[in-house]
mmCIF file of C-alpha atoms in Angstrom:
data_model
loop_
_atom_site.group_PDB
_atom_site.id
_atom_site.type_symbol
_atom_site.label_atom_id
_atom_site.label_comp_id
_atom_site.label_asym_id
_atom_site.label_seq_id
_atom_site.Cartn_x
_atom_site.Cartn_y
_atom_site.Cartn_z
ATOM 1 C CA MET A 1 -195.715 -123.415 95.053
ATOM 2 C CA ALA A 2 -198.488 -122.765 92.632
ATOM 3 C CA ASN A 3 -198.120 -119.651 90.540
ATOM 4 C CA LYS A 4 -200.844 -117.176 91.301
ATOM 5 C CA GLY A 5 -202.309 -114.846 88.749
ATOM 6 C CA PRO A 6 -203.077 -111.205 89.441
ATOM 7 C CA SER A 7 -205.615 -110.323 92.124
ATOM 8 C CA TYR A 8 -208.718 -108.318 91.374
ATOM 9 C CA GLY A 9 -211.310 -106.433 93.393
ATOM 10 C CA MET A 10 -211.251 -106.873 97.145
ATOM 11 C CA SER A 11 -208.343 -109.366 97.041
ATOM 12 C CA ARG A 12 -206.203 -106.756 95.311
ATOM 13 C CA GLU A 13 -207.160 -104.087 97.874
ATOM 14 C CA VAL A 14 -206.332 -106.372 100.796
ATOM 15 C CA GLN A 15 -202.991 -107.393 99.276
ATOM 16 C CA SER A 16 -202.145 -103.769 98.555
ATOM 17 C CA LYS A 17 -202.843 -102.796 102.196
ATOM 18 C CA ILE A 18 -200.635 -105.631 103.412
ATOM 19 C CA GLU A 19 -197.828 -104.595 101.056
ATOM 20 C CA LYS A 20 -197.966 -100.988 102.278
ATOM 21 C CA LYS A 21 -197.010 -102.195 105.776
ATOM 22 C CA TYR A 22 -193.606 -103.352 104.502
ATOM 23 C CA ASP A 23 -190.874 -100.983 105.693
ATOM 24 C CA GLU A 24 -187.790 -100.631 103.470
ATOM 25 C CA GLU A 25 -185.771 -98.790 106.147
ATOM 26 C CA LEU A 26 -186.525 -101.590 108.593
ATOM 27 C CA GLU A 27 -185.375 -104.082 105.962
ATOM 28 C CA GLU A 28 -181.963 -102.352 105.833
ATOM 29 C CA ARG A 29 -181.633 -102.462 109.613
ATOM 30 C CA LEU A 30 -182.630 -106.146 109.765
ATOM 31 C CA VAL A 31 -180.168 -107.029 106.990
ATOM 32 C CA GLU A 32 -177.373 -105.225 108.871
ATOM 33 C CA TRP A 33 -178.241 -107.083 112.079
ATOM 34 C CA ILE A 34 -178.392 -110.498 110.381
ATOM 35 C CA ILE A 35 -175.006 -109.917 108.717
ATOM 36 C CA VAL A 36 -173.408 -108.805 112.009
ATOM 37 C CA GLN A 37 -175.096 -111.626 113.956
ATOM 38 C CA CYS A 38 -174.334 -114.462 111.495
ATOM 39 C CA GLY A 39 -171.126 -113.220 109.911
ATOM 40 C CA PRO A 40 -170.348 -111.813 106.468
ATOM 41 C CA ASP A 41 -170.492 -115.247 104.788
ATOM 42 C CA VAL A 42 -174.317 -114.985 104.654
ATOM 43 C CA GLY A 43 -173.947 -112.390 101.907
ATOM 44 C CA ARG A 44 -176.198 -109.430 101.275
ATOM 45 C CA PRO A 45 -179.605 -109.566 99.566
ATOM 46 C CA ASP A 46 -180.730 -107.482 96.628
ATOM 47 C CA ARG A 47 -182.596 -104.402 97.822
ATOM 48 C CA GLY A 48 -186.341 -104.594 98.060
ATOM 49 C CA ARG A 49 -189.012 -106.989 99.200
ATOM 50 C CA LEU A 50 -188.270 -109.728 96.648
ATOM 51 C CA GLY A 51 -184.505 -109.762 97.280
ATOM 52 C CA PHE A 52 -185.096 -109.895 101.051
ATOM 53 C CA GLN A 53 -187.600 -112.741 100.621
ATOM 54 C CA VAL A 54 -185.285 -114.865 98.430
ATOM 55 C CA TRP A 55 -182.344 -114.272 100.814
ATOM 56 C CA LEU A 56 -184.293 -115.335 103.906
ATOM 57 C CA LYS A 57 -185.622 -118.511 102.258
ATOM 58 C CA ASN A 58 -182.097 -119.852 101.720
ATOM 59 C CA GLY A 59 -181.359 -120.955 105.282
ATOM 60 C CA ILE A 60 -180.405 -117.536 106.696
ATOM 61 C CA LEU A 61 -183.134 -117.708 109.352
ATOM 62 C CA SER A 62 -181.760 -121.007 110.721
ATOM 63 C CA LYS A 63 -178.278 -119.502 111.041
ATOM 64 C CA LEU A 64 -179.758 -116.435 112.730
ATOM 65 C CA VAL A 65 -181.672 -118.295 115.431
ATOM 66 C CA ASN A 66 -178.748 -120.688 116.019
ATOM 67 C CA SER A 67 -176.427 -117.709 116.604
ATOM 68 C CA LEU A 68 -178.595 -116.651 119.568
ATOM 69 C CA TYR A 69 -178.019 -119.951 121.379
ATOM 70 C CA PRO A 70 -174.816 -121.120 123.087
ATOM 71 C CA ASP A 71 -172.552 -123.645 121.320
ATOM 72 C CA GLY A 72 -173.753 -127.200 121.784
ATOM 73 C CA SER A 73 -177.442 -126.312 122.029
ATOM 74 C CA LYS A 74 -178.254 -125.115 118.510
ATOM 75 C CA PRO A 75 -181.979 -125.780 117.917
ATOM 76 C CA VAL A 76 -181.937 -125.955 114.090
ATOM 77 C CA LYS A 77 -179.750 -128.298 112.072
ATOM 78 C CA VAL A 78 -178.278 -126.261 109.218
ATOM 79 C CA PRO A 79 -177.132 -128.193 106.132
ATOM 80 C CA GLU A 80 -173.759 -127.240 104.623
ATOM 81 C CA ASN A 81 -175.324 -126.316 101.290
ATOM 82 C CA PRO A 82 -178.514 -124.243 101.299
ATOM 83 C CA PRO A 83 -181.472 -126.467 100.359
ATOM 84 C CA SER A 84 -182.690 -125.983 96.807
ATOM 85 C CA MET A 85 -185.911 -128.004 97.036
ATOM 86 C CA VAL A 86 -188.888 -125.956 98.158
ATOM 87 C CA PHE A 87 -190.170 -128.426 100.746
ATOM 88 C CA LYS A 88 -186.715 -128.546 102.389
ATOM 89 C CA GLN A 89 -186.612 -124.750 102.514
ATOM 90 C CA MET A 90 -190.101 -124.706 104.048
ATOM 91 C CA GLU A 91 -188.989 -127.269 106.606
ATOM 92 C CA GLN A 92 -186.058 -124.996 107.545
ATOM 93 C CA VAL A 93 -188.444 -122.043 107.990
ATOM 94 C CA ALA A 94 -190.783 -124.181 110.140
ATOM 95 C CA GLN A 95 -187.799 -125.164 112.318
ATOM 96 C CA PHE A 96 -186.826 -121.495 112.624
ATOM 97 C CA LEU A 97 -190.372 -120.603 113.749
ATOM 98 C CA LYS A 98 -190.347 -123.382 116.370
ATOM 99 C CA ALA A 99 -186.902 -122.302 117.633
ATOM 100 C CA ALA A 100 -187.984 -118.634 117.756
ATOM 101 C CA GLU A 101 -191.064 -119.595 119.769
ATOM 102 C CA ASP A 102 -188.891 -121.623 122.163
ATOM 103 C CA TYR A 103 -186.594 -118.589 122.451
ATOM 104 C CA GLY A 104 -189.564 -116.541 123.676
ATOM 105 C CA VAL A 105 -191.192 -114.894 120.646
ATOM 106 C CA ILE A 106 -194.946 -114.909 121.256
ATOM 107 C CA LYS A 107 -197.299 -116.523 118.745
ATOM 108 C CA THR A 108 -198.933 -113.233 117.762
ATOM 109 C CA ASP A 109 -195.537 -111.934 116.588
ATOM 110 C CA MET A 110 -194.855 -114.993 114.415
ATOM 111 C CA PHE A 111 -195.313 -115.113 110.658
ATOM 112 C CA GLN A 112 -196.757 -118.076 108.769
ATOM 113 C CA THR A 113 -194.498 -120.030 106.428
ATOM 114 C CA VAL A 114 -196.537 -118.916 103.386
ATOM 115 C CA ASP A 115 -196.029 -115.257 104.378
ATOM 116 C CA LEU A 116 -192.371 -115.727 103.492
ATOM 117 C CA PHE A 117 -192.591 -118.326 100.735
ATOM 118 C CA GLU A 118 -195.324 -116.769 98.667
ATOM 119 C CA GLY A 119 -194.474 -113.222 99.732
ATOM 120 C CA LYS A 120 -198.004 -112.803 101.103
ATOM 121 C CA ASP A 121 -197.001 -110.702 104.109
ATOM 122 C CA MET A 122 -193.342 -109.747 104.312
ATOM 123 C CA ALA A 123 -194.234 -107.150 106.960
ATOM 124 C CA ALA A 124 -195.156 -110.068 109.254
ATOM 125 C CA VAL A 125 -191.697 -111.544 108.602
ATOM 126 C CA GLN A 126 -190.180 -108.202 109.608
ATOM 127 C CA ARG A 127 -192.295 -108.158 112.803
ATOM 128 C CA THR A 128 -191.047 -111.626 113.764
ATOM 129 C CA LEU A 129 -187.417 -110.625 113.217
ATOM 130 C CA MET A 130 -187.952 -107.430 115.235
ATOM 131 C CA ALA A 131 -189.472 -109.442 118.098
ATOM 132 C CA LEU A 132 -186.545 -111.881 117.979
ATOM 133 C CA GLY A 133 -184.023 -109.026 118.025
ATOM 134 C CA SER A 134 -185.823 -107.304 120.903
ATOM 135 C CA LEU A 135 -185.762 -110.522 122.923
ATOM 136 C CA ALA A 136 -182.065 -111.035 122.211
ATOM 137 C CA VAL A 137 -181.262 -107.493 123.393
ATOM 138 C CA THR A 138 -183.456 -107.907 126.487
ATOM 139 C CA LYS A 139 -181.931 -111.260 127.497
ATOM 140 C CA ASN A 140 -178.440 -109.713 127.344
ATOM 141 C CA ASP A 141 -176.825 -113.163 127.626
ATOM 142 C CA GLY A 142 -173.802 -112.347 125.474
ATOM 143 C CA HIS A 143 -175.076 -113.988 122.277
ATOM 144 C CA TYR A 144 -176.509 -110.819 120.705
ATOM 145 C CA ARG A 145 -174.132 -109.075 118.317
ATOM 146 C CA GLY A 146 -174.831 -105.677 116.855
ATOM 147 C CA ASP A 147 -176.010 -102.297 118.031
ATOM 148 C CA PRO A 148 -178.455 -102.654 120.994
ATOM 149 C CA ASN A 149 -180.221 -99.494 119.786
ATOM 150 C CA TRP A 150 -181.465 -101.337 116.700
ATOM 151 C CA PHE A 151 -184.195 -102.946 118.812
ATOM 152 C CA MET A 152 -186.504 -101.928 121.640
ATOM 153 C CA LYS A 153 -185.748 -103.558 124.954
ATOM 154 C CA LYS A 154 -188.775 -105.427 126.284
ATOM 155 C CA ALA A 155 -190.168 -104.541 129.697
ATOM 156 C CA GLN A 156 -189.014 -106.831 132.456
ATOM 157 C CA GLU A 157 -190.682 -107.912 135.663
ATOM 158 C CA HIS A 158 -190.003 -105.729 138.679
ATOM 159 C CA LYS A 159 -191.177 -107.785 141.634
ATOM 160 C CA ARG A 160 -191.902 -106.002 144.896
ATOM 161 C CA GLU A 161 -191.852 -107.578 148.329
ATOM 162 C CA PHE A 162 -194.086 -106.203 151.102
ATOM 163 C CA THR A 163 -193.958 -107.042 154.808
ATOM 164 C CA GLU A 164 -197.103 -108.222 156.559
ATOM 165 C CA SER A 165 -197.427 -104.881 158.419
ATOM 166 C CA GLN A 166 -197.257 -102.942 155.130
ATOM 167 C CA LEU A 167 -199.996 -105.137 153.694
ATOM 168 C CA GLN A 168 -202.170 -104.516 156.790
ATOM 169 C CA GLU A 169 -201.673 -100.740 156.531
ATOM 170 C CA GLY A 170 -202.780 -100.812 152.918
ATOM 171 C CA LYS A 171 -206.135 -102.324 153.849
ATOM 172 C CA HIS A 172 -207.173 -99.136 155.666
ATOM 173 C CA VAL A 173 -206.359 -96.715 152.847
ATOM 174 C CA ILE A 174 -209.049 -95.763 150.381
ATOM 175 C CA GLY A 175 -207.484 -95.857 146.940
ATOM 176 C CA LEU A 176 -207.858 -92.816 144.709
ATOM 177 C CA GLN A 177 -209.620 -95.005 142.163
ATOM 178 C CA MET A 178 -212.512 -95.289 144.595
ATOM 179 C CA GLY A 179 -212.856 -91.537 144.966
ATOM 180 C CA SER A 180 -212.411 -89.648 148.179
ATOM 181 C CA ASN A 181 -214.460 -89.311 151.343
ATOM 182 C CA ARG A 182 -212.876 -86.014 152.356
ATOM 183 C CA GLY A 183 -215.323 -83.218 152.843
ATOM 184 C CA ALA A 184 -218.231 -85.609 152.721
ATOM 185 C CA SER A 185 -220.993 -84.559 155.111
ATOM 186 C CA GLN A 186 -224.742 -84.628 155.280
ATOM 187 C CA ALA A 187 -225.100 -80.983 156.205
ATOM 188 C CA GLY A 188 -228.233 -79.501 154.672
ATOM 189 C CA MET A 189 -229.825 -82.867 153.993
ATOM 190 C CA THR A 190 -233.441 -83.300 154.928
ATOM 191 C CA GLY A 191 -234.962 -86.435 156.336
ATOM 192 C CA TYR A 192 -235.921 -89.269 154.036
ATOM 193 C CA GLY A 193 -239.224 -88.847 152.233
ATOM 194 C CA ARG A 194 -239.412 -85.082 152.778
ATOM 195 C CA PRO A 195 -239.225 -82.720 149.818
ATOM 196 C CA ARG A 196 -236.329 -80.331 149.561
ATOM 197 C CA GLN A 197 -237.225 -76.735 150.361
ATOM 198 C CA ILE A 198 -236.153 -74.440 147.548
ATOM 199 C CA ILE A 199 -236.660 -70.796 148.393
ATOM 200 C CA SER A 200 -235.774 -68.180 145.868
#
């Protein structure tokens, strides 16, 4: 990657706003989950945004997403030694993003590869990992390891079945969104075109 010099003016303001979104407490929780999910052999990163970024670039994400799938259907091929060449690391991250999308993470929750590699938006990386953890807890298929309270459970569909007679009854009810016709009368109304008589 090309080395970037310092930002000035509006670029600096925008980057500073993005960096303020990064949550250090969330980082600790995500690190704990990844270690529990993948096993202690993944190590522990140095504290802070930079340590977290370097740790995730070294193939940890591939191990994480593979641990959420059953044996025999791992979506990302993980090399024995972590890749040292940048383009290989970027390829691993791209494979992680594809596997996470296939797992169910929606596109708006996904980070871009440069967000991780150039450290442009590490908060977006945290959002993607949170979405992945939430999906794993919600699926409850036995592959999630860790405390279920670390992530919010996503809402699930609650389908309702109505009989034909219930559907017919509902057609005759005026919904509260439409207002009410109770107490509606034309008492005191005058005929059309006639002025109202106001007597004081």
